[in-house]
Amino acid sequence: ALPVVGVVVLGPLAWASRAWAGAPSDARTAVTVDVTWPPHAETAPLVLVAVAAVLALAVRETTWRPRALEGALGLAGASALILPAVLELPYPAGLVIEGAVTTAALTAAMFLRRRLTALLLSLVTSASLALLALASQTATLVVLGGLVALFAAASWRLAPLTAPAALVHGAALACATGAAAGWSPAHTALLVLVVPAVAALLAWRLGDSSATVPVEAAGAAAGVLAIALAGTDLPLLATVLALCAV
């Protein structure tokens, strides 16, 4: 089952060089742009669910049970993630299901005592979802906006990881918005600068929190991105540099 999961998670990377080329016909086509769909993949969700059930039901020993439950959660999430491609569901349905998996994993991470697996699952699926949405302009804007809101909402409990994730998705949303509006990269840089401004205000608000440094790092990365985008237009580059200094 592992090759199927790998194709579904990593296959959407191909859309980074084909952004807004047009929505594919189904979820399987969307993840196999540059890769081959593994043979006999129809059984992969059943395998993952079966192993997850064994872990959840058979492991009773006190020390190992929490770890087994984390493994079961990860396998169940992986099963739901690959289901649209296995069943060749329509492309929009695949986006909705992957978004639901991301939301469910992030919700579990917020309320479970052992949350690492659920948090990693939410980060991986959100990255895969964002790449998958690059096939369509509308899907890109809607998905990135939803991911910004989702990770920002989760930051009241998981700020060290979810707040930087929200800022990264926010930078991607700013670039997508500028491109959709027909702006040049240099003018889009001014929109990207909103992200480091928000990061600076958030870091000041967080004070000595463990989330401060990750938030500052994400904001600094967005500032570097803005400088790179403005590099071809010297007057705008000067403006961007001045605003970064502020």
Coordinates of C-alpha atoms in Angstrom, one line a residue:
A1 CA 0.0 0.0 0.0
L2 CA 3.0 2.4 0.6
P3 CA 3.6 3.2 -3.2
V4 CA 0.0 4.3 -3.5
V5 CA 0.3 6.6 -0.6
G6 CA 3.6 8.0 -2.0
V7 CA 2.0 8.7 -5.4
V8 CA -1.0 10.5 -3.8
V9 CA 1.2 12.6 -1.5
L10 CA 4.1 13.4 -3.8
G11 CA 2.5 13.2 -7.3
P12 CA 0.9 16.7 -7.0
L13 CA 4.4 18.2 -6.9
A14 CA 4.2 18.1 -10.7
W15 CA 1.6 20.9 -10.7
A16 CA 4.2 23.3 -9.4
S17 CA 5.5 23.6 -13.0
R18 CA 2.0 23.4 -14.5
A19 CA 0.0 25.8 -12.4
W20 CA -3.4 26.7 -13.6
A21 CA -3.1 24.4 -16.7
G22 CA -6.7 23.2 -16.1
A23 CA -8.5 21.0 -13.7
P24 CA -8.0 17.3 -14.4
S25 CA -10.9 15.0 -15.0
D26 CA -10.6 12.9 -11.8
A27 CA -8.5 12.6 -8.7
R28 CA -6.3 9.8 -10.1
T29 CA -5.3 11.9 -13.1
A30 CA -4.5 14.8 -10.8
V31 CA -1.9 12.8 -8.8
T32 CA -0.3 10.9 -11.8
V33 CA 0.8 13.8 -14.0
D34 CA 4.5 12.6 -14.0
V35 CA 4.2 9.2 -12.3
T36 CA 2.6 5.9 -13.0
W37 CA -0.3 4.6 -11.0
P38 CA 0.8 1.4 -9.1
P39 CA -0.9 -1.8 -10.1
H40 CA -3.4 -3.5 -7.9
A41 CA -3.9 -0.3 -5.9
E42 CA -7.6 -1.0 -5.3
T43 CA -6.7 -3.1 -2.2
A44 CA -4.5 -0.4 -0.6
P45 CA -7.3 1.4 1.4
L46 CA -8.5 -2.0 2.7
V47 CA -4.9 -2.9 3.8
L48 CA -4.4 0.3 5.6
V49 CA -7.8 0.1 7.4
A50 CA -7.2 -3.5 8.4
V51 CA -3.9 -2.7 10.0
A52 CA -5.3 0.3 11.7
A53 CA -8.1 -1.8 13.1
V54 CA -5.6 -4.4 14.4
L55 CA -3.6 -1.7 16.1
A56 CA -6.6 0.0 17.6
L57 CA -8.3 -3.2 18.9
A58 CA -5.6 -5.8 19.6
V59 CA -2.9 -3.7 21.4
R60 CA -4.0 -3.5 25.1
E61 CA -0.7 -3.2 26.9
T62 CA -0.6 0.1 28.8
T63 CA 2.8 1.4 27.5
W64 CA 2.1 0.4 23.8
R65 CA -1.5 1.2 23.5
P66 CA -1.1 5.1 23.0
R67 CA 1.5 4.4 20.4
A68 CA -0.7 1.9 18.6
L69 CA -3.6 4.4 18.6
E70 CA -1.3 7.0 17.0
G71 CA -0.3 4.5 14.4
A72 CA -3.9 3.6 13.8
L73 CA -4.8 7.3 13.4
G74 CA -2.0 7.8 10.8
L75 CA -3.1 4.7 8.8
A76 CA -6.7 5.7 8.8
G77 CA -5.8 9.2 7.6
A78 CA -3.7 7.7 4.9
S79 CA -6.5 5.4 3.8
A80 CA -8.9 8.4 3.5
L81 CA -6.3 10.4 1.7
I82 CA -5.8 7.8 -1.1
L83 CA -9.5 6.9 -1.5
P84 CA -10.4 9.5 -4.1
A85 CA -7.6 8.5 -6.4
V86 CA -8.3 4.8 -5.9
L87 CA -12.0 5.3 -6.8
E88 CA -11.2 7.8 -9.5
L89 CA -13.6 10.3 -7.9
P90 CA -14.0 13.7 -9.6
Y91 CA -11.3 16.3 -9.0
P92 CA -13.4 18.6 -6.8
A93 CA -14.5 15.6 -4.7
G94 CA -10.8 14.7 -4.2
L95 CA -10.0 18.3 -3.0
V96 CA -13.0 18.2 -0.6
I97 CA -12.0 14.8 0.9
E98 CA -8.3 15.8 1.3
G99 CA -9.4 19.0 2.9
A100 CA -11.7 17.0 5.3
V101 CA -8.7 14.8 6.2
T102 CA -6.6 17.8 6.9
T103 CA -9.3 19.3 9.1
A104 CA -10.0 16.1 11.0
A105 CA -6.2 15.5 11.6
L106 CA -5.8 19.1 12.9
T107 CA -8.8 18.8 15.1
A108 CA -7.5 15.5 16.6
A109 CA -4.1 17.2 17.2
M110 CA -5.8 20.0 19.1
F111 CA -7.7 17.7 21.5
L112 CA -5.6 14.5 21.8
R113 CA -3.0 14.1 24.5
R114 CA -0.6 12.4 22.1
R115 CA -0.9 14.7 19.1
L116 CA 2.3 14.4 17.1
T117 CA 1.0 11.9 14.5
A118 CA -2.2 13.9 13.9
L119 CA -0.3 17.1 13.6
L120 CA 2.2 15.7 11.1
L121 CA -0.6 14.2 9.1
S122 CA -2.4 17.6 8.9
L123 CA 0.8 19.3 7.7
V124 CA 1.5 16.7 5.1
T125 CA -2.0 16.6 3.7
S126 CA -2.3 20.4 3.7
A127 CA 0.9 20.6 1.6
S128 CA -0.3 17.9 -0.8
L129 CA -3.7 19.6 -1.0
A130 CA -2.2 23.0 -1.8
L131 CA -0.1 21.5 -4.6
L132 CA -3.1 19.6 -6.0
A133 CA -5.2 22.8 -6.1
L134 CA -2.6 24.4 -8.4
A135 CA -4.3 22.7 -11.3
S136 CA -7.1 25.3 -11.2
Q137 CA -6.9 29.1 -10.4
T138 CA -10.2 29.0 -8.5
A139 CA -9.2 25.9 -6.5
T140 CA -5.9 27.5 -5.7
L141 CA -7.4 30.6 -4.2
V142 CA -10.2 28.8 -2.3
V143 CA -7.9 26.1 -0.9
L144 CA -5.1 28.4 0.2
G145 CA -7.6 30.8 1.8
G146 CA -9.2 27.8 3.7
L147 CA -5.8 26.5 4.8
V148 CA -4.8 30.0 6.2
A149 CA -8.1 30.2 8.1
L150 CA -7.8 26.6 9.4
F151 CA -4.2 26.8 10.7
A152 CA -4.8 30.2 12.1
A153 CA -7.8 29.0 14.0
A154 CA -5.7 26.0 15.4
S155 CA -3.0 28.3 16.6
W156 CA -4.7 29.0 19.9
R157 CA -3.5 25.5 21.0
L158 CA -0.8 24.5 18.5
A159 CA 0.9 27.8 17.7
P160 CA 4.6 26.6 17.4
L161 CA 3.7 24.7 14.3
T162 CA 0.3 25.9 13.0
A163 CA 1.0 29.6 13.1
P164 CA 4.1 29.3 10.8
A165 CA 2.0 27.0 8.6
A166 CA -0.7 29.6 8.4
L167 CA 1.9 32.3 7.4
V168 CA 3.4 30.0 4.7
H169 CA 0.0 29.4 3.2
G170 CA -0.7 33.1 3.5
A171 CA 2.5 33.9 1.5
A172 CA 1.4 31.4 -1.2
L173 CA -2.1 33.0 -1.2
A174 CA -0.6 36.4 -1.7
C175 CA 1.4 35.2 -4.7
A176 CA -1.6 33.4 -6.1
T177 CA -3.8 36.5 -5.6
G178 CA -1.3 38.8 -7.4
A179 CA -1.0 36.3 -10.3
A180 CA -4.8 36.0 -10.6
A181 CA -5.1 39.8 -10.7
G182 CA -2.5 40.0 -13.5
W183 CA 0.1 41.8 -11.4
S184 CA 3.8 41.5 -12.2
P185 CA 6.0 39.6 -9.7
A186 CA 7.4 42.9 -8.5
H187 CA 4.0 44.4 -7.7
T188 CA 3.0 41.0 -6.1
A189 CA 5.9 41.5 -3.7
L190 CA 4.1 44.4 -2.0
L191 CA 1.2 42.0 -1.3
V192 CA 3.5 39.3 0.0
L193 CA 4.9 41.9 2.5
V194 CA 1.6 41.6 4.4
V195 CA 2.9 38.3 5.7
P196 CA 6.0 39.5 7.5
A197 CA 4.0 42.4 8.8
V198 CA 1.5 40.1 10.4
A199 CA 4.4 37.9 11.6
A200 CA 6.1 40.8 13.3
L201 CA 2.9 41.8 15.1
L202 CA 2.2 38.3 16.1
A203 CA 5.7 37.7 17.4
W204 CA 5.5 40.9 19.5
R205 CA 2.2 39.6 20.9
L206 CA 3.6 36.2 21.7
G207 CA 6.5 37.5 23.7
D208 CA 8.6 34.6 25.1
S209 CA 6.3 31.9 23.8
S210 CA 7.8 28.8 22.1
A211 CA 6.0 29.9 19.0
T212 CA 7.8 33.2 18.6
V213 CA 10.9 32.0 16.8
P214 CA 9.0 29.8 14.3
V215 CA 6.7 32.7 13.6
E216 CA 9.6 35.1 13.1
A217 CA 11.4 32.6 10.8
A218 CA 8.3 32.2 8.7
G219 CA 7.9 36.0 8.5
A220 CA 11.5 36.4 7.5
A221 CA 11.2 33.8 4.8
A222 CA 8.2 35.7 3.4
G223 CA 10.3 38.9 3.4
V224 CA 13.1 37.2 1.5
L225 CA 10.5 35.9 -1.0
A226 CA 9.1 39.5 -1.5
I227 CA 12.7 40.8 -2.1
A228 CA 13.3 38.0 -4.7
L229 CA 10.0 38.9 -6.5
A230 CA 10.9 42.6 -6.6
G231 CA 14.4 42.0 -7.9
T232 CA 13.6 42.8 -11.5
D233 CA 12.2 46.2 -10.8
L234 CA 14.7 48.5 -9.0
P235 CA 12.2 51.2 -7.8
L236 CA 9.9 48.6 -6.4
L237 CA 12.9 46.7 -4.9
A238 CA 13.9 49.8 -3.1
T239 CA 10.3 50.2 -1.8
V240 CA 10.2 46.6 -0.7
L241 CA 13.6 46.8 1.1
A242 CA 12.5 50.0 2.9
L243 CA 9.2 48.3 4.0
C244 CA 11.2 45.3 5.2
A245 CA 13.4 47.6 7.2
V246 CA 10.3 49.2 8.8

